[in-house]
Structure formats: C-alpha cells, structure tokens
XYZ file of C-alpha atoms in Angstrom:
567
model
C 0.113 0.173 -0.083
C 1.212 3.409 -0.794
C -0.270 6.849 0.297
C 0.507 10.308 -1.440
C 0.838 13.690 -0.006
C 0.469 16.270 -2.986
C 3.195 19.009 -1.664
C 6.876 19.746 -1.968
C 8.763 16.856 -2.228
C 12.011 18.349 -1.871
C 10.963 19.419 1.739
C 10.599 15.781 2.381
C 13.564 14.336 1.048
C 16.384 16.624 2.070
C 16.806 18.549 5.404
C 13.442 19.729 6.747
C 13.296 23.622 7.093
C 10.089 23.988 9.279
C 7.713 21.758 11.627
C 5.087 20.783 8.318
C 8.284 19.538 6.332
C 9.360 16.673 8.949
C 9.163 13.228 7.500
C 7.716 11.789 10.664
C 7.924 7.920 9.168
C 11.963 8.728 8.921
C 12.144 10.226 12.394
C 9.906 7.139 13.858
C 12.416 4.885 12.001
C 15.545 6.593 13.222
C 14.510 6.758 17.005
C 13.739 3.091 16.761
C 16.723 2.005 15.272
C 19.136 3.427 17.861
C 16.422 2.351 20.944
C 16.934 -1.321 19.355
C 20.778 -0.752 19.780
C 20.199 0.419 23.356
C 17.899 -2.512 24.058
C 20.597 -5.034 22.511
C 23.275 -3.360 24.641
C 21.374 -3.640 27.779
C 20.729 -7.322 27.129
C 24.132 -7.966 26.733
C 25.105 -5.964 29.920
C 27.703 -3.556 28.139
C 26.522 -0.343 30.332
C 29.140 1.762 28.704
C 27.832 1.179 25.362
C 24.270 1.621 26.627
C 25.303 5.113 28.135
C 27.054 6.414 24.901
C 24.092 5.285 22.812
C 21.852 7.234 25.110
C 23.667 10.036 24.585
C 23.747 9.880 21.058
C 19.911 9.370 20.786
C 18.887 12.292 23.085
C 21.422 14.593 20.965
C 19.762 13.606 17.603
C 17.506 15.814 15.721
C 14.740 12.709 15.257
C 14.577 12.011 18.935
C 14.041 15.771 19.861
C 11.145 16.000 17.193
C 9.542 13.057 18.291
C 9.499 14.767 21.806
C 8.340 17.696 20.828
C 5.323 16.224 18.915
C 4.687 14.027 21.834
C 4.115 16.586 24.431
C 2.092 18.841 21.575
C -0.442 16.294 20.665
C -1.181 14.241 23.946
C -3.968 15.338 26.438
C -1.677 17.869 28.190
C -0.969 20.080 25.207
C -3.274 22.690 26.409
C -2.058 22.624 30.042
C 0.714 24.950 30.826
C 3.498 25.140 33.471
C 4.007 28.111 35.995
C 5.586 30.026 32.729
C 2.004 29.936 31.133
C 3.687 28.901 27.863
C 1.999 26.635 25.284
C 3.370 25.604 21.874
C 0.311 25.666 19.907
C 1.728 26.768 16.255
C 4.112 25.130 14.015
C 6.562 28.047 13.918
C 6.786 27.739 17.934
C 6.973 23.842 17.590
C 9.743 24.034 15.036
C 11.881 26.566 17.443
C 11.181 24.162 20.472
C 13.453 21.543 18.561
C 16.395 23.734 18.877
C 15.752 24.464 22.836
C 16.226 20.709 23.496
C 19.781 21.198 24.843
C 21.432 19.566 27.690
C 24.090 22.630 28.122
C 22.550 25.337 30.167
C 19.455 23.603 30.824
C 17.391 24.526 33.740
C 14.085 23.376 34.879
C 11.565 25.569 36.242
C 9.386 24.493 39.207
C 6.075 22.345 38.788
C 2.866 23.994 39.058
C 1.101 22.131 41.945
C -2.756 21.247 41.312
C -4.962 18.748 43.174
C -7.471 16.213 41.422
C -9.947 14.198 43.407
C -9.596 10.464 44.202
C -12.204 7.884 44.434
C -12.299 7.765 48.154
C -12.922 11.576 48.213
C -9.499 12.417 49.083
C -7.215 14.972 46.784
C -4.064 13.854 44.645
C -1.046 16.214 44.010
C -0.083 16.809 40.703
C 2.989 18.470 39.549
C 2.649 20.062 36.169
C 5.945 20.911 34.306
C 6.513 23.506 31.859
C 6.331 22.367 27.975
C 10.048 22.617 27.518
C 10.655 20.500 30.870
C 8.015 18.178 29.690
C 9.640 17.689 26.199
C 13.201 17.169 27.627
C 11.582 14.182 29.609
C 10.076 13.008 26.595
C 13.329 13.142 24.870
C 15.369 11.467 27.607
C 12.178 8.833 28.361
C 13.079 7.626 24.556
C 16.581 6.686 25.821
C 15.524 5.450 29.218
C 12.415 2.895 28.170
C 14.774 0.375 25.979
C 16.717 0.018 29.296
C 13.783 -0.435 31.418
C 12.003 -2.609 29.427
C 14.967 -4.580 29.279
C 15.298 -5.199 33.028
C 11.583 -5.027 33.984
C 9.795 -8.127 35.800
C 7.766 -10.303 33.689
C 4.585 -9.624 35.479
C 4.894 -5.941 35.873
C 2.253 -4.236 33.421
C 2.101 -0.916 34.666
C 2.711 2.276 32.261
C 4.656 -0.247 29.930
C 4.315 -0.336 26.073
C 1.328 -2.798 25.159
C 0.559 -3.955 28.482
C -2.336 -2.797 30.568
C -4.603 -3.538 33.614
C -6.497 -6.474 31.760
C -2.940 -8.164 31.561
C -2.666 -7.997 34.949
C -6.074 -9.470 35.927
C -5.218 -12.077 33.157
C -2.143 -13.120 35.094
C -3.801 -13.183 38.446
C -6.414 -15.571 36.956
C -3.444 -18.089 35.831
C -2.023 -17.649 39.423
C -5.450 -18.295 41.346
C -7.908 -20.248 39.155
C -6.845 -23.579 39.690
C -7.842 -26.092 42.382
C -4.225 -26.399 43.240
C -3.381 -22.676 43.357
C -2.347 -20.447 46.137
C -5.079 -19.921 48.516
C -3.781 -16.621 50.406
C -2.883 -13.361 48.946
C -0.769 -10.445 50.358
C -2.514 -7.261 49.239
C -0.007 -4.833 49.492
C -0.289 -1.031 49.118
C 2.886 1.518 49.263
C 2.442 4.719 51.099
C 2.844 7.706 48.970
C 4.752 6.086 46.477
C 5.482 8.800 44.011
C 5.811 10.869 46.949
C 8.786 9.286 48.812
C 10.948 7.561 46.478
C 14.474 8.207 47.436
C 16.465 10.974 45.349
C 19.550 9.291 46.328
C 18.775 6.012 45.141
C 17.312 7.137 41.924
C 20.151 9.103 41.012
C 22.535 6.214 41.740
C 20.593 3.305 39.872
C 18.187 5.107 36.982
C 19.969 4.270 33.933
C 20.039 7.618 32.539
C 21.795 11.265 32.255
C 22.278 11.989 36.419
C 22.767 15.382 35.986
C 19.451 15.997 34.062
C 17.853 13.482 36.556
C 19.055 15.460 39.762
C 17.729 18.635 38.274
C 14.166 17.352 37.723
C 13.981 15.671 41.053
C 15.445 19.109 42.750
C 13.268 21.440 40.653
C 10.607 22.137 43.378
C 6.855 22.996 43.137
C 4.945 26.217 43.150
C 1.534 26.114 45.114
C -0.316 29.125 45.719
C 2.226 31.401 44.766
C 5.143 29.827 47.171
C 7.929 27.632 46.136
C 8.296 24.284 47.904
C 11.530 22.331 47.933
C 11.238 19.055 46.718
C 13.668 16.483 48.976
C 11.925 13.098 48.037
C 9.718 11.685 45.412
C 8.881 12.339 41.845
C 6.114 13.954 40.724
C 2.962 12.687 39.622
C 2.215 14.460 36.403
C 5.675 14.298 34.612
C 5.714 12.133 31.682
C 9.181 10.116 32.971
C 7.913 9.781 36.301
C 5.679 6.384 35.670
C 8.906 5.107 34.319
C 11.034 6.124 37.096
C 8.991 4.357 39.545
C 8.802 1.192 37.652
C 12.549 1.067 37.509
C 12.450 1.724 41.420
C 10.062 -1.376 41.826
C 11.953 -3.304 39.435
C 13.331 -6.561 40.819
C 10.416 -6.755 43.361
C 9.232 -10.148 41.598
C 12.804 -11.747 40.275
C 14.643 -10.812 43.488
C 11.896 -12.403 45.987
C 11.659 -15.528 43.870
C 15.544 -15.655 43.583
C 15.898 -15.078 47.508
C 13.562 -18.111 48.325
C 15.331 -20.324 45.760
C 18.895 -19.532 47.461
C 17.488 -20.032 50.714
C 14.973 -23.210 50.260
C 15.907 -24.503 46.834
C 13.779 -24.131 43.444
C 11.905 -27.179 44.343
C 10.472 -25.956 47.510
C 9.996 -22.300 46.315
C 7.714 -23.570 43.626
C 5.638 -25.561 46.199
C 5.089 -22.282 47.855
C 3.719 -20.745 45.068
C 4.935 -17.035 45.751
C 3.837 -15.099 42.317
C 4.108 -11.478 42.282
C 1.527 -9.300 39.835
C 2.491 -5.674 40.055
C 0.591 -2.617 38.114
C 2.800 0.451 38.847
C 3.024 0.946 42.513
C -0.225 -1.605 43.297
C 0.796 -5.167 43.725
C -0.411 -8.552 45.184
C 1.901 -11.609 46.130
C 0.151 -14.850 46.604
C 1.257 -17.855 48.783
C 0.374 -21.284 50.073
C -0.029 -19.944 53.774
C -0.503 -16.801 55.840
C 2.474 -17.752 57.758
C 4.985 -17.789 54.526
C 3.199 -14.465 53.504
C 3.427 -12.736 57.189
C 6.825 -14.046 58.393
C 8.960 -14.255 55.144
C 7.392 -12.441 51.939
C 6.162 -9.232 53.956
C 9.481 -8.744 55.911
C 11.516 -8.925 52.689
C 9.352 -6.515 50.860
C 9.295 -3.804 53.726
C 13.114 -4.197 53.412
C 13.144 -4.081 49.628
C 11.016 -0.958 49.741
C 13.061 0.834 52.654
C 16.361 0.803 50.495
C 14.414 2.823 47.875
C 12.691 5.203 50.594
C 9.071 3.350 50.680
C 7.122 1.804 53.223
C 3.848 -0.295 53.046
C 0.854 1.274 54.135
C -0.178 -0.459 57.448
C -3.969 0.417 57.084
C -4.597 -0.747 53.452
C -1.874 -3.810 53.562
C -3.533 -7.190 54.776
C -3.512 -10.935 53.907
C -6.633 -12.526 52.955
C -7.843 -16.040 51.724
C -9.156 -16.241 48.222
C -12.651 -17.416 49.557
C -12.933 -13.950 50.975
C -11.882 -11.968 48.083
C -10.022 -9.142 47.582
C -9.988 -5.801 45.461
C -7.564 -4.992 42.700
C -7.457 -2.570 39.864
C -11.284 -2.000 40.162
C -11.917 -5.828 40.147
C -13.023 -7.922 42.823
C -11.069 -11.621 43.011
C -12.804 -14.444 44.827
C -13.476 -17.790 44.850
C -16.935 -19.047 45.122
C -17.118 -22.964 45.676
C -13.793 -23.380 44.462
C -14.157 -21.454 41.126
C -12.419 -18.173 40.691
C -14.666 -15.235 39.410
C -13.549 -11.920 38.632
C -16.253 -9.090 38.906
C -16.118 -5.281 38.932
C -15.720 -4.287 42.631
C -18.463 -3.038 44.237
C -16.717 0.296 45.162
C -15.631 0.871 41.358
C -19.396 0.226 40.412
C -20.533 2.745 42.905
C -17.967 5.489 42.193
C -18.872 5.073 38.437
C -22.667 5.390 38.917
C -22.140 8.787 41.104
C -20.295 10.183 38.287
C -22.904 9.406 35.806
C -25.534 11.061 37.915
C -23.514 13.756 38.641
C -23.438 14.274 34.747
C -26.903 13.901 34.662
C -27.677 16.204 37.517
C -25.550 18.917 36.031
C -27.080 18.946 32.870
C -30.816 19.264 33.494
C -31.361 21.810 30.881
C -29.352 20.595 27.802
C -30.812 18.925 24.761
C -30.985 15.357 24.464
C -28.544 14.790 22.023
C -25.914 16.766 24.021
C -26.805 14.624 27.105
C -25.993 11.643 25.042
C -22.750 12.922 23.737
C -21.470 13.641 26.936
C -22.495 10.131 28.697
C -21.633 7.677 25.777
C -17.727 8.477 26.211
C -18.246 7.516 29.951
C -20.342 4.464 29.800
C -18.771 2.933 26.594
C -15.045 3.260 28.344
C -16.241 1.870 31.692
C -17.947 -1.113 29.611
C -14.783 -1.736 27.738
C -12.460 -1.878 30.790
C -14.647 -4.510 32.582
C -16.130 -6.578 29.739
C -12.991 -8.921 30.233
C -14.651 -10.014 33.514
C -17.943 -11.665 34.756
C -19.737 -8.441 34.513
C -22.964 -9.182 32.520
C -25.224 -9.037 35.760
C -23.503 -5.931 36.892
C -24.251 -4.101 33.410
C -27.653 -5.236 33.518
C -28.226 -3.729 37.046
C -26.280 -0.651 36.303
C -28.221 0.120 33.153
C -31.250 -0.112 34.675
C -30.127 2.398 37.647
C -28.782 4.732 34.872
C -32.343 4.567 33.123
C -34.307 5.162 36.008
C -31.992 8.432 36.593
C -32.922 9.511 32.927
C -36.355 8.870 33.441
C -36.352 11.155 36.730
C -34.349 13.686 34.244
C -37.145 13.739 31.397
C -39.971 13.946 33.870
C -38.521 16.845 35.730
C -38.481 18.889 32.448
C -42.201 18.377 31.690
C -44.008 18.239 35.046
C -47.223 19.080 33.547
C -47.070 16.120 30.788
C -48.207 12.481 31.236
C -45.654 9.638 31.527
C -46.835 8.166 27.978
C -45.873 11.519 26.677
C -42.356 11.680 28.142
C -41.808 7.971 26.987
C -42.469 8.922 23.420
C -40.374 12.288 23.403
C -37.280 10.860 24.835
C -37.294 6.964 24.552
C -37.545 4.981 21.405
C -37.717 1.175 19.951
C -34.722 -0.142 18.389
C -35.302 -3.755 16.696
C -36.160 -6.000 19.615
C -35.214 -3.229 22.173
C -37.559 -0.744 23.943
C -37.513 2.077 25.995
C -34.094 3.227 24.120
C -32.788 6.421 25.136
C -32.425 8.252 21.964
C -33.332 10.989 19.667
C -33.079 12.193 15.894
C -30.456 14.855 15.156
C -30.163 16.888 11.704
C -26.696 15.793 10.455
C -27.143 17.429 6.804
C -29.779 19.470 5.111
C -31.648 16.466 3.874
C -31.053 13.766 6.290
C -31.270 13.169 10.110
C -29.325 10.263 12.154
C -30.812 8.778 15.361
C -28.223 8.772 18.156
C -28.951 6.910 21.364
C -27.388 6.094 24.583
C -24.777 3.443 24.749
C -26.056 0.246 26.134
C -24.119 -1.406 28.811
C -26.351 -4.584 28.948
C -25.709 -4.902 25.148
C -21.824 -5.001 25.782
C -20.482 -8.477 24.972
C -18.462 -10.207 27.281
C -14.927 -11.021 25.771
C -11.937 -12.862 27.173
C -8.731 -10.632 27.221
C -5.815 -12.135 25.538
C -2.730 -11.765 27.820
C 0.764 -10.323 26.595
C 3.642 -12.757 27.229
C 5.542 -12.138 30.066
C 8.766 -11.657 28.353
C 7.567 -9.692 25.714
C 10.090 -6.764 24.979
C 8.855 -4.038 22.287
C 12.730 -3.332 21.583
C 13.681 -6.653 20.563
C 13.556 -7.256 16.691
C 12.995 -10.936 17.287
C 9.573 -10.088 18.580
C 8.677 -7.326 16.314
C 6.085 -9.575 14.455
C 4.419 -10.396 17.956
C 4.288 -6.764 18.765
C 2.987 -5.302 15.630
C 0.197 -8.355 15.614
C -0.687 -7.615 19.567
C -0.940 -3.667 18.999
C -3.283 -4.159 15.679
C -5.329 -6.428 17.481
C -5.950 -4.492 20.512
C -6.372 -1.289 18.566
C -9.019 -2.879 16.335
C -10.897 -4.408 19.315
C -11.064 -0.752 20.882
C -12.714 0.119 17.216
C -15.054 -2.747 17.771
C -18.304 -0.438 17.944
C -17.130 1.361 14.623
C -17.019 -1.169 11.578
C -16.266 0.994 9.117
C -13.294 2.169 10.970
C -11.735 -1.075 11.199
C -12.052 -1.487 7.255
C -10.187 1.757 7.035
C -7.730 0.749 9.380
C -7.095 -2.590 7.954
C -6.580 -1.218 4.181
C -4.183 1.489 5.566
C -2.205 -1.363 7.585
C -2.527 0.362 10.788
C -0.511 3.531 9.434
C -1.626 7.146 8.983
C -2.354 7.784 5.515
C -0.446 11.117 5.655
C 2.798 10.617 7.541
C 2.677 6.789 7.124
C 3.520 6.442 10.929
C 1.700 3.890 13.209
C -1.394 4.852 14.658
C -2.012 3.565 18.578
C -4.288 4.178 21.383
C -1.650 6.481 22.633
C -1.726 8.691 19.195
C -5.156 8.391 18.455
C -7.147 8.759 15.000
C -9.310 11.261 12.968
C -11.635 10.073 10.419
C -10.891 12.213 7.228
C -12.995 13.253 4.349
C -10.676 13.381 1.029
C -13.271 15.503 -0.896
C -14.816 17.610 1.872
C -18.271 17.099 2.814
C -19.230 20.628 2.399
C -18.204 20.424 -1.167
C -20.119 17.561 -2.139
C -17.884 14.631 -0.888
C -19.436 11.388 0.165
C -19.337 9.862 3.275
C -18.360 6.178 1.805
C -15.388 4.403 2.709
C -13.712 5.474 -0.703
C -13.861 9.243 0.397
C -12.569 8.627 3.898
C -9.027 7.849 5.465
C -7.753 7.686 9.155
C -5.202 10.335 10.266
C -3.124 11.184 13.328
C -5.340 14.170 15.227
C -2.130 16.422 14.360
C -1.857 15.116 10.719
C -5.533 16.042 10.364
C -5.157 19.662 11.568
C -1.990 19.956 8.784
C -4.166 18.895 6.370
C -6.695 21.391 6.879
C -4.429 24.298 7.908
C -2.018 24.289 4.988
C -4.607 22.717 1.988
C -2.659 19.216 1.934
C -4.666 16.637 -0.469
C -4.485 13.058 0.847
C -5.103 10.240 -1.700
C -6.814 7.126 -1.034
C -4.091 4.564 -0.062
C -3.826 1.967 -3.020
C -3.195 -1.810 -2.037
C 0.100 -3.012 -3.350
C 0.446 -6.158 -5.283
C-alpha cells in the first residue's frame, strides 16, 4: 500500500526547514533503530555502550522532534506550566526542537494542582513546563529500552502494549486452579510517588544523572509559594511512571531468587509465591498466611526501605481467596472453588455517582448533548470491564441509569403524562424498547438516530494476555508486538466497523505521515473530498489520520489520496 501527499517533495527528501516538512516516518525509524541498539546493549550488559548510545539518541534531531511532537499532541498539550507557555503553532514547535539542549538547561518548578481521588481525598499533581515535558519525553526515549529490558515479567503498569487487563489475566492464571495458592498479600505502598529516595534514583536509574537530579530538585509552586522537593518524583511528569517502575523493578525476580537461594527451586515452587504488579499496586500469592506474614512481607518491607518507601499499615493485609480482594477495580474471589472476577462494588458505585453527577449538572441541555456527554463514559467503563464476569453488573447498572434518566426527563415536563414523556425521549430499536435516544439533523436533507450506549448489550470477551517475556525493543519479537498492537487497536474500534475497514486497508498507518496509529496517538476520520464540497460519506472518500496530521491537512491545504493496496 502506498499513500501520496501532494506537497513539495524536496522539503521531505532533504533536511527539513520547518515543522510541517518533517518526514515523521523517517523520524520514527531513526528513533526506533537507536532504541533497538540500546536494548541490545542492555541485554548484553554493556552499560558503557548503553550510556554512549543514550547520549547519541538524546542529541539527535529525530529524537528531539519526536519529543516535541509527543508533548504537543497528548492530552496535556493545552495545560501550561508555571511559565504559562504553550507550543500551539508549527513555528513555535519548530523553534522548540532547537531548545532541547543539555548545556544550560535548568528546569522550572512544577505547578501544583490537586485532583479528586475515588475515596474523596485529593491527589497532588505537578505540571512541568512545556520545555521540561519535552526534555523528559526526550530522555524517556533513551530510558525506555533499558527499563523494558530489566523489568519483571509480571509488571504491567505504564509499559508498552501492557495494561490492567494483562495483570488481571495473570492473576487468573495464578489463582484459578484447584491447586493454586489460596492466600494473598494485598499490598499498598504509602505515597509511592511522593517518597521515592532521590539518592537511590540518582545512583540506580540508567540515564543522564545531572539531568535527573535537576528534575528531582526542581521544586513546586503552590499558591504562589515555592516548595523544595527532597524526595519523590512528581505525579504528572512524563517520565515519572517509568522512574517508579525502575525503582520497583526486581520486586518479583529478587523475591523469587531469595527464596530459591534459601530453600531451593523445588520447595520455592511449592510455596506458589507469585508477584503481579501494576505500577505501585501489587499482590503476592502464597500457600499459607504464615509464609506471607513471616517471610514475604518482611522481605518486601526491606526491599522498599532501601528505596525510601514503606507499606501502608492500613491498606496492606493478608486475605484468603474465599473472602476475596479488590485489585485495579475488580474483585477476585472463589465461590465453591471457582474463581470469579467481577467489577468491584466500590468501582461500580463510584462510576454510578459520576454518571448521576453528569445527569444532574445538565438538567436543561438537549437530549442529544446529554447522550454525547454520557456515551464516552459508559463505553469506556464497559470496555474496561467486559473481560470479566460483568454481565449481571452491566444489566443492574444499566437499569439504575435508566431510572436516573427517566427522572431527568420527567423533571423537564412536570405537567405532561408519563406516556408523552416516554414517546419524546425513548424509542424502540429492533427488539429493544425504552431506548434513550433522539434524531439529530446531520445535513440539510438527512437525520440520524443517536442513542445512549447500552451497557447491557456489551459483549463479554476474554482478554488475550501479553507474554511475560515480551520486549517491544527486541527485533525478534517485532511481528508479535505488531500483531498484538493491531489486535488491541481493532478491538477498541469494535463499535465502528467502518473504522476497522479503513484501519486494515491502511495497514495501521496514518495516510499522511505513514507512522503507526495507536491508542496513544489516536486517530481522526478524514473526508478526502470535504463534505461541504459535496464529498460522500462512503469509505472510498475517507482515510484515518493522526489528530495532528488532520490539523495539518486542513490548515495547509494538503490533499491526501486514498491509499492503494500494493500488489
């Protein structure tokens, strides 16, 4: 397949002179090639070569351009730091590439904000400036190949092609059999991001130590006052999750190795000590509570203490699988010997409150607008839980939301009878009745039916877990990684069959820049011949583009030609 863009070819073939002329496919290839070399040196234990390759990557034009692209296309692109600066134009972004230099770099303090947590408390976030975010993204490109090569097999948080569903699937493997471990250490680290030792990070994180030290000691600004940072890595920084992962790497491998050294391989296997971790949340299984209390827990506490961390005494507990435990929004429990994983009660209640808050805050909006606000929430929550035993929860929660919407509709027309309200706000679709939906004018001559996403209609689908030994920077696993990425992206498009057809016809590549489309990059549905100029809504007139590429096409009048499958 080939895609053609009608613009100045010389600008793409030679050295770019402006942001819009950058050949992003070549940028991606250059960065990827260097990352593979770093990963290989890591596997070989050649740390001197790793350091040299990292230095080369962070000084390259491709890596700097990629870093600027990331911070100007992600969700935080409209959120400024303490300097109130945003990189919202091609000219500013092009200039920013040249500002990513080690010499003279001095990060500004972070802007402190607080976001609500599920338990009613607030979580502090530190927002770096755009320049500091880009520098973090740049050095993350060099750090990720090392962290991936040294990570525990069952660490799933903030890693490429890994998710909470993978952690859930691994726990199912560890707990579902009749001879599986029956006891679980449910661990919680007290303020992980706030208490990680700076000294430990500087000694052990394989990256430019001078740059890392500047980030860690940058401080924060809250209510106009400067606050020094003596420990921790701020939540909100691009590189912070990876730093936390590096700090906790070894929790699984070293724990098992210590038991094998003490008891031998055969006896260690009989203890069924397994670690599953997602970022700073983890659980450890064992055959008896004594093993977990007297052997595993003290070892974990010592492991964390070296890194400046401690377990939360209130939230850390040892439970039997028959009593169940919550992890990542799910409840794991055995009923008469059968393991069932369901959405946790706390997660369901929190989500229902969010939905009710949206309905209550939009008492006077049009029905179509309320549906537009609710559908992403409902679809996202259902997609998260559809890999577990959630059908009964979907049905019950769908009924509760229906009752909330019925009260919303009745309140708008207090003088009308129930039958009149039903006909105005609810319709029938196929065999489903009482569907909350309405018709919306799409064009001058056409209307479309929009309806609330149906939780009850969400199919339950088993998740395909990533392999524990998967390394996204290992060329030998390239085919496996590409297949996994495409399967998961297609899975996220399941509610839009036309997007799937477009994605497959483009081989998962943006029709403009020919770079990969992922969940992180997102995608836009672009009409080649604009609808306002008479273009059709058929697949022959549509392509998928990166959101930023879509903006470039419209702002600069670029014409994208429909990709043609290669023979």
